[in-house]
């Protein structure tokens, strides 16, 4: 049961991170810089927890 709880916690944290990324990307699009999207993090950089 603890393994499932840990896995759920990891998924919840990742989901929150993706929601934050979505807000940042939407802000970039709404910032009047049409066609320009800045990279949020480098691909080798691990996701923050």
mmJSON file of the N, C-alpha and C atoms, coordinates in Angstrom:
{"data_MODEL":{"atom_site":{
"group_PDB":["ATOM","ATOM","ATOM","ATOM","ATOM","ATOM","ATOM","ATOM","ATOM","ATOM","ATOM","ATOM","ATOM","ATOM","ATOM","ATOM","ATOM","ATOM","ATOM","ATOM","ATOM","ATOM","ATOM","ATOM","ATOM","ATOM","ATOM","ATOM","ATOM","ATOM","ATOM","ATOM","ATOM","ATOM","ATOM","ATOM","ATOM","ATOM","ATOM","ATOM","ATOM","ATOM","ATOM","ATOM","ATOM","ATOM","ATOM","ATOM","ATOM","ATOM","ATOM","ATOM","ATOM","ATOM","ATOM","ATOM","ATOM","ATOM","ATOM","ATOM","ATOM","ATOM","ATOM","ATOM","ATOM","ATOM","ATOM","ATOM","ATOM","ATOM","ATOM","ATOM","ATOM","ATOM","ATOM","ATOM","ATOM","ATOM","ATOM","ATOM","ATOM","ATOM","ATOM","ATOM","ATOM","ATOM","ATOM","ATOM","ATOM","ATOM","ATOM","ATOM","ATOM","ATOM","ATOM","ATOM","ATOM","ATOM","ATOM","ATOM","ATOM","ATOM","ATOM","ATOM","ATOM","ATOM","ATOM","ATOM","ATOM","ATOM","ATOM","ATOM","ATOM","ATOM","ATOM","ATOM","ATOM","ATOM","ATOM","ATOM","ATOM","ATOM","ATOM","ATOM","ATOM","ATOM","ATOM","ATOM","ATOM","ATOM","ATOM","ATOM","ATOM","ATOM","ATOM","ATOM","ATOM","ATOM","ATOM","ATOM","ATOM","ATOM","ATOM","ATOM","ATOM","ATOM","ATOM"],
"id":[1,2,3,4,5,6,7,8,9,10,11,12,13,14,15,16,17,18,19,20,21,22,23,24,25,26,27,28,29,30,31,32,33,34,35,36,37,38,39,40,41,42,43,44,45,46,47,48,49,50,51,52,53,54,55,56,57,58,59,60,61,62,63,64,65,66,67,68,69,70,71,72,73,74,75,76,77,78,79,80,81,82,83,84,85,86,87,88,89,90,91,92,93,94,95,96,97,98,99,100,101,102,103,104,105,106,107,108,109,110,111,112,113,114,115,116,117,118,119,120,121,122,123,124,125,126,127,128,129,130,131,132,133,134,135,136,137,138,139,140,141,142,143,144,145,146,147],
"type_symbol":["N","C","C","N","C","C","N","C","C","N","C","C","N","C","C","N","C","C","N","C","C","N","C","C","N","C","C","N","C","C","N","C","C","N","C","C","N","C","C","N","C","C","N","C","C","N","C","C","N","C","C","N","C","C","N","C","C","N","C","C","N","C","C","N","C","C","N","C","C","N","C","C","N","C","C","N","C","C","N","C","C","N","C","C","N","C","C","N","C","C","N","C","C","N","C","C","N","C","C","N","C","C","N","C","C","N","C","C","N","C","C","N","C","C","N","C","C","N","C","C","N","C","C","N","C","C","N","C","C","N","C","C","N","C","C","N","C","C","N","C","C","N","C","C","N","C","C"],
"label_atom_id":["N","CA","C","N","CA","C","N","CA","C","N","CA","C","N","CA","C","N","CA","C","N","CA","C","N","CA","C","N","CA","C","N","CA","C","N","CA","C","N","CA","C","N","CA","C","N","CA","C","N","CA","C","N","CA","C","N","CA","C","N","CA","C","N","CA","C","N","CA","C","N","CA","C","N","CA","C","N","CA","C","N","CA","C","N","CA","C","N","CA","C","N","CA","C","N","CA","C","N","CA","C","N","CA","C","N","CA","C","N","CA","C","N","CA","C","N","CA","C","N","CA","C","N","CA","C","N","CA","C","N","CA","C","N","CA","C","N","CA","C","N","CA","C","N","CA","C","N","CA","C","N","CA","C","N","CA","C","N","CA","C","N","CA","C","N","CA","C","N","CA","C"],
"label_alt_id":[null,null,null,null,null,null,null,null,null,null,null,null,null,null,null,null,null,null,null,null,null,null,null,null,null,null,null,null,null,null,null,null,null,null,null,null,null,null,null,null,null,null,null,null,null,null,null,null,null,null,null,null,null,null,null,null,null,null,null,null,null,null,null,null,null,null,null,null,null,null,null,null,null,null,null,null,null,null,null,null,null,null,null,null,null,null,null,null,null,null,null,null,null,null,null,null,null,null,null,null,null,null,null,null,null,null,null,null,null,null,null,null,null,null,null,null,null,null,null,null,null,null,null,null,null,null,null,null,null,null,null,null,null,null,null,null,null,null,null,null,null,null,null,null,null,null,null],
"label_comp_id":["UNK","UNK","UNK","UNK","UNK","UNK","UNK","UNK","UNK","UNK","UNK","UNK","UNK","UNK","UNK","UNK","UNK","UNK","UNK","UNK","UNK","UNK","UNK","UNK","UNK","UNK","UNK","UNK","UNK","UNK","UNK","UNK","UNK","UNK","UNK","UNK","UNK","UNK","UNK","UNK","UNK","UNK","UNK","UNK","UNK","UNK","UNK","UNK","UNK","UNK","UNK","UNK","UNK","UNK","UNK","UNK","UNK","UNK","UNK","UNK","UNK","UNK","UNK","UNK","UNK","UNK","UNK","UNK","UNK","UNK","UNK","UNK","UNK","UNK","UNK","UNK","UNK","UNK","UNK","UNK","UNK","UNK","UNK","UNK","UNK","UNK","UNK","UNK","UNK","UNK","UNK","UNK","UNK","UNK","UNK","UNK","UNK","UNK","UNK","UNK","UNK","UNK","UNK","UNK","UNK","UNK","UNK","UNK","UNK","UNK","UNK","UNK","UNK","UNK","UNK","UNK","UNK","UNK","UNK","UNK","UNK","UNK","UNK","UNK","UNK","UNK","UNK","UNK","UNK","UNK","UNK","UNK","UNK","UNK","UNK","UNK","UNK","UNK","UNK","UNK","UNK","UNK","UNK","UNK","UNK","UNK","UNK"],
"label_asym_id":["A","A","A","A","A","A","A","A","A","A","A","A","A","A","A","A","A","A","A","A","A","A","A","A","A","A","A","A","A","A","A","A","A","A","A","A","A","A","A","A","A","A","A","A","A","A","A","A","A","A","A","A","A","A","A","A","A","A","A","A","A","A","A","A","A","A","A","A","A","A","A","A","A","A","A","A","A","A","A","A","A","A","A","A","A","A","A","A","A","A","A","A","A","A","A","A","A","A","A","A","A","A","A","A","A","A","A","A","A","A","A","A","A","A","A","A","A","A","A","A","A","A","A","A","A","A","A","A","A","A","A","A","A","A","A","A","A","A","A","A","A","A","A","A","A","A","A"],
"label_entity_id":["1","1","1","1","1","1","1","1","1","1","1","1","1","1","1","1","1","1","1","1","1","1","1","1","1","1","1","1","1","1","1","1","1","1","1","1","1","1","1","1","1","1","1","1","1","1","1","1","1","1","1","1","1","1","1","1","1","1","1","1","1","1","1","1","1","1","1","1","1","1","1","1","1","1","1","1","1","1","1","1","1","1","1","1","1","1","1","1","1","1","1","1","1","1","1","1","1","1","1","1","1","1","1","1","1","1","1","1","1","1","1","1","1","1","1","1","1","1","1","1","1","1","1","1","1","1","1","1","1","1","1","1","1","1","1","1","1","1","1","1","1","1","1","1","1","1","1"],
"label_seq_id":[1,1,1,2,2,2,3,3,3,4,4,4,5,5,5,6,6,6,7,7,7,8,8,8,9,9,9,10,10,10,11,11,11,12,12,12,13,13,13,14,14,14,15,15,15,16,16,16,17,17,17,18,18,18,19,19,19,20,20,20,21,21,21,22,22,22,23,23,23,24,24,24,25,25,25,26,26,26,27,27,27,28,28,28,29,29,29,30,30,30,31,31,31,32,32,32,33,33,33,34,34,34,35,35,35,36,36,36,37,37,37,38,38,38,39,39,39,40,40,40,41,41,41,42,42,42,43,43,43,44,44,44,45,45,45,46,46,46,47,47,47,48,48,48,49,49,49],
"pdbx_PDB_ins_code":[null,null,null,null,null,null,null,null,null,null,null,null,null,null,null,null,null,null,null,null,null,null,null,null,null,null,null,null,null,null,null,null,null,null,null,null,null,null,null,null,null,null,null,null,null,null,null,null,null,null,null,null,null,null,null,null,null,null,null,null,null,null,null,null,null,null,null,null,null,null,null,null,null,null,null,null,null,null,null,null,null,null,null,null,null,null,null,null,null,null,null,null,null,null,null,null,null,null,null,null,null,null,null,null,null,null,null,null,null,null,null,null,null,null,null,null,null,null,null,null,null,null,null,null,null,null,null,null,null,null,null,null,null,null,null,null,null,null,null,null,null,null,null,null,null,null,null],
"Cartn_x":[0.824,0.0,0.871,1.979,2.87,3.473,3.762,4.332,3.351,2.08,1.071,0.942,0.994,0.897,2.069,3.267,4.445,4.324,3.836,3.684,2.64,1.559,0.528,1.094,1.898,2.495,3.404,4.2,5.085,4.258,3.179,2.336,1.651,1.222,0.584,1.584,2.812,3.839,4.173,4.278,4.579,3.431,2.215,1.057,1.071,1.403,1.479,2.559,3.677,4.752,4.302,3.6,3.101,2.087,1.258,0.302,1.029,2.106,2.896,3.555,4.074,4.668,3.632,2.425,1.349,1.049,0.99,0.736,1.855,3.111,4.24,4.168,3.866,3.771,2.613,1.48,0.341,0.679,1.442,1.858,2.782,3.665,4.548,3.729,2.739,1.902,1.088,0.637,-0.164,0.66,1.971,2.854,3.133,2.451,2.62,3.843,4.468,5.642,5.228,4.444,3.857,4.932,4.766,5.69,6.962,7.106,8.329,7.973,8.532,8.345,9.728,9.962,11.244,11.199,12.334,12.433,12.33,11.5,11.294,12.457,12.993,14.145,14.917,16.186,16.993,16.586,16.671,16.189,16.945,18.226,18.974,18.735,18.08,17.801,16.638,16.817,15.71,14.589,13.403,12.248,12.418,12.069,12.194,11.111,11.425,10.435,10.128],
"Cartn_y":[-1.192,0.0,1.26,1.225,2.391,2.683,1.628,1.831,2.589,2.24,2.95,4.397,4.622,5.988,6.831,6.252,6.978,7.282,6.308,6.517,7.598,7.585,8.609,9.981,10.062,11.343,11.869,10.986,11.389,11.91,11.213,11.643,12.972,13.176,14.444,15.588,15.368,16.41,16.718,15.692,15.901,16.639,16.286,16.962,18.447,18.753,20.153,20.89,20.207,20.825,21.083,20.135,20.321,21.455,21.587,22.696,24.036,24.095,25.327,25.634,24.596,24.783,25.316,24.784,25.235,26.708,27.115,28.533,29.41,28.982,29.766,29.88,28.763,28.796,29.669,29.586,30.435,31.905,32.211,33.592,34.07,33.193,33.565,33.861,33.015,33.238,34.511,34.803,35.995,37.255,37.118,38.26,39.04,38.73,39.493,39.118,38.03,37.581,36.394,36.671,35.626,34.763,33.458,32.527,32.277,32.891,32.708,32.008,30.831,30.086,29.789,30.192,29.919,28.557,27.87,26.571,26.752,25.934,26.067,25.492,24.389,23.781,22.973,22.792,21.997,20.541,19.809,18.427,17.528,17.803,16.955,17.35,18.475,18.942,18.15,17.542,16.788,17.722,17.199,17.977,18.324,19.551,19.96,19.302,19.036,18.407,19.287],
"Cartn_z":[0.0,0.0,0.0,0.749,0.801,-0.567,-1.33,-2.667,-3.556,-3.46,-4.247,-3.793,-2.495,-1.974,-2.466,-2.469,-2.954,-4.443,-5.195,-6.633,-6.912,-6.168,-6.329,-5.996,-4.939,-4.555,-5.662,-6.256,-7.352,-8.524,-8.852,-9.966,-9.681,-8.459,-8.084,-8.202,-7.737,-7.83,-9.285,-10.107,-11.523,-12.21,-11.86,-12.431,-12.074,-10.829,-10.404,-11.196,-11.439,-12.215,-13.653,-14.243,-15.607,-15.684,-14.664,-14.629,-14.548,-13.77,-13.678,-15.026,-15.692,-17.017,-18.001,-17.931,-18.815,-18.588,-17.319,-17.021,-17.574,-17.439,-17.96,-19.482,-20.146,-21.608,-22.071,-21.383,-21.741,-21.529,-20.485,-20.244,-21.359,-21.836,-22.939,-24.194,-24.459,-25.642,-25.507,-24.303,-24.069,-23.954,-23.959,-23.784,-25.049,-26.12,-27.35,-28.161,-27.824,-28.581,-29.431,-30.404,-31.234,-31.884,-31.784,-32.416,-31.638,-30.468,-29.681,-28.375,-28.188,-26.951,-26.393,-25.156,-24.52,-23.85,-23.911,-23.261,-21.748,-21.088,-19.651,-18.858,-19.319,-18.647,-19.678,-19.421,-20.34,-20.222,-21.322,-21.349,-20.383,-20.124,-19.191,-17.74,-17.529,-16.17,-15.59,-14.427,-13.833,-13.395,-13.379,-12.927,-11.462,-11.108,-9.708,-8.887,-7.625,-6.741,-5.581],
"occupancy":[1.0,1.0,1.0,1.0,1.0,1.0,1.0,1.0,1.0,1.0,1.0,1.0,1.0,1.0,1.0,1.0,1.0,1.0,1.0,1.0,1.0,1.0,1.0,1.0,1.0,1.0,1.0,1.0,1.0,1.0,1.0,1.0,1.0,1.0,1.0,1.0,1.0,1.0,1.0,1.0,1.0,1.0,1.0,1.0,1.0,1.0,1.0,1.0,1.0,1.0,1.0,1.0,1.0,1.0,1.0,1.0,1.0,1.0,1.0,1.0,1.0,1.0,1.0,1.0,1.0,1.0,1.0,1.0,1.0,1.0,1.0,1.0,1.0,1.0,1.0,1.0,1.0,1.0,1.0,1.0,1.0,1.0,1.0,1.0,1.0,1.0,1.0,1.0,1.0,1.0,1.0,1.0,1.0,1.0,1.0,1.0,1.0,1.0,1.0,1.0,1.0,1.0,1.0,1.0,1.0,1.0,1.0,1.0,1.0,1.0,1.0,1.0,1.0,1.0,1.0,1.0,1.0,1.0,1.0,1.0,1.0,1.0,1.0,1.0,1.0,1.0,1.0,1.0,1.0,1.0,1.0,1.0,1.0,1.0,1.0,1.0,1.0,1.0,1.0,1.0,1.0,1.0,1.0,1.0,1.0,1.0,1.0],
"B_iso_or_equiv":[0.0,0.0,0.0,0.0,0.0,0.0,0.0,0.0,0.0,0.0,0.0,0.0,0.0,0.0,0.0,0.0,0.0,0.0,0.0,0.0,0.0,0.0,0.0,0.0,0.0,0.0,0.0,0.0,0.0,0.0,0.0,0.0,0.0,0.0,0.0,0.0,0.0,0.0,0.0,0.0,0.0,0.0,0.0,0.0,0.0,0.0,0.0,0.0,0.0,0.0,0.0,0.0,0.0,0.0,0.0,0.0,0.0,0.0,0.0,0.0,0.0,0.0,0.0,0.0,0.0,0.0,0.0,0.0,0.0,0.0,0.0,0.0,0.0,0.0,0.0,0.0,0.0,0.0,0.0,0.0,0.0,0.0,0.0,0.0,0.0,0.0,0.0,0.0,0.0,0.0,0.0,0.0,0.0,0.0,0.0,0.0,0.0,0.0,0.0,0.0,0.0,0.0,0.0,0.0,0.0,0.0,0.0,0.0,0.0,0.0,0.0,0.0,0.0,0.0,0.0,0.0,0.0,0.0,0.0,0.0,0.0,0.0,0.0,0.0,0.0,0.0,0.0,0.0,0.0,0.0,0.0,0.0,0.0,0.0,0.0,0.0,0.0,0.0,0.0,0.0,0.0,0.0,0.0,0.0,0.0,0.0,0.0],
"pdbx_formal_charge":[null,null,null,null,null,null,null,null,null,null,null,null,null,null,null,null,null,null,null,null,null,null,null,null,null,null,null,null,null,null,null,null,null,null,null,null,null,null,null,null,null,null,null,null,null,null,null,null,null,null,null,null,null,null,null,null,null,null,null,null,null,null,null,null,null,null,null,null,null,null,null,null,null,null,null,null,null,null,null,null,null,null,null,null,null,null,null,null,null,null,null,null,null,null,null,null,null,null,null,null,null,null,null,null,null,null,null,null,null,null,null,null,null,null,null,null,null,null,null,null,null,null,null,null,null,null,null,null,null,null,null,null,null,null,null,null,null,null,null,null,null,null,null,null,null,null,null],
"auth_seq_id":[1,1,1,2,2,2,3,3,3,4,4,4,5,5,5,6,6,6,7,7,7,8,8,8,9,9,9,10,10,10,11,11,11,12,12,12,13,13,13,14,14,14,15,15,15,16,16,16,17,17,17,18,18,18,19,19,19,20,20,20,21,21,21,22,22,22,23,23,23,24,24,24,25,25,25,26,26,26,27,27,27,28,28,28,29,29,29,30,30,30,31,31,31,32,32,32,33,33,33,34,34,34,35,35,35,36,36,36,37,37,37,38,38,38,39,39,39,40,40,40,41,41,41,42,42,42,43,43,43,44,44,44,45,45,45,46,46,46,47,47,47,48,48,48,49,49,49],
"auth_comp_id":["UNK","UNK","UNK","UNK","UNK","UNK","UNK","UNK","UNK","UNK","UNK","UNK","UNK","UNK","UNK","UNK","UNK","UNK","UNK","UNK","UNK","UNK","UNK","UNK","UNK","UNK","UNK","UNK","UNK","UNK","UNK","UNK","UNK","UNK","UNK","UNK","UNK","UNK","UNK","UNK","UNK","UNK","UNK","UNK","UNK","UNK","UNK","UNK","UNK","UNK","UNK","UNK","UNK","UNK","UNK","UNK","UNK","UNK","UNK","UNK","UNK","UNK","UNK","UNK","UNK","UNK","UNK","UNK","UNK","UNK","UNK","UNK","UNK","UNK","UNK","UNK","UNK","UNK","UNK","UNK","UNK","UNK","UNK","UNK","UNK","UNK","UNK","UNK","UNK","UNK","UNK","UNK","UNK","UNK","UNK","UNK","UNK","UNK","UNK","UNK","UNK","UNK","UNK","UNK","UNK","UNK","UNK","UNK","UNK","UNK","UNK","UNK","UNK","UNK","UNK","UNK","UNK","UNK","UNK","UNK","UNK","UNK","UNK","UNK","UNK","UNK","UNK","UNK","UNK","UNK","UNK","UNK","UNK","UNK","UNK","UNK","UNK","UNK","UNK","UNK","UNK","UNK","UNK","UNK","UNK","UNK","UNK"],
"auth_asym_id":["A","A","A","A","A","A","A","A","A","A","A","A","A","A","A","A","A","A","A","A","A","A","A","A","A","A","A","A","A","A","A","A","A","A","A","A","A","A","A","A","A","A","A","A","A","A","A","A","A","A","A","A","A","A","A","A","A","A","A","A","A","A","A","A","A","A","A","A","A","A","A","A","A","A","A","A","A","A","A","A","A","A","A","A","A","A","A","A","A","A","A","A","A","A","A","A","A","A","A","A","A","A","A","A","A","A","A","A","A","A","A","A","A","A","A","A","A","A","A","A","A","A","A","A","A","A","A","A","A","A","A","A","A","A","A","A","A","A","A","A","A","A","A","A","A","A","A"],
"auth_atom_id":["N","CA","C","N","CA","C","N","CA","C","N","CA","C","N","CA","C","N","CA","C","N","CA","C","N","CA","C","N","CA","C","N","CA","C","N","CA","C","N","CA","C","N","CA","C","N","CA","C","N","CA","C","N","CA","C","N","CA","C","N","CA","C","N","CA","C","N","CA","C","N","CA","C","N","CA","C","N","CA","C","N","CA","C","N","CA","C","N","CA","C","N","CA","C","N","CA","C","N","CA","C","N","CA","C","N","CA","C","N","CA","C","N","CA","C","N","CA","C","N","CA","C","N","CA","C","N","CA","C","N","CA","C","N","CA","C","N","CA","C","N","CA","C","N","CA","C","N","CA","C","N","CA","C","N","CA","C","N","CA","C","N","CA","C","N","CA","C","N","CA","C"],
"pdbx_PDB_model_num":[1,1,1,1,1,1,1,1,1,1,1,1,1,1,1,1,1,1,1,1,1,1,1,1,1,1,1,1,1,1,1,1,1,1,1,1,1,1,1,1,1,1,1,1,1,1,1,1,1,1,1,1,1,1,1,1,1,1,1,1,1,1,1,1,1,1,1,1,1,1,1,1,1,1,1,1,1,1,1,1,1,1,1,1,1,1,1,1,1,1,1,1,1,1,1,1,1,1,1,1,1,1,1,1,1,1,1,1,1,1,1,1,1,1,1,1,1,1,1,1,1,1,1,1,1,1,1,1,1,1,1,1,1,1,1,1,1,1,1,1,1,1,1,1,1,1,1]
}}}
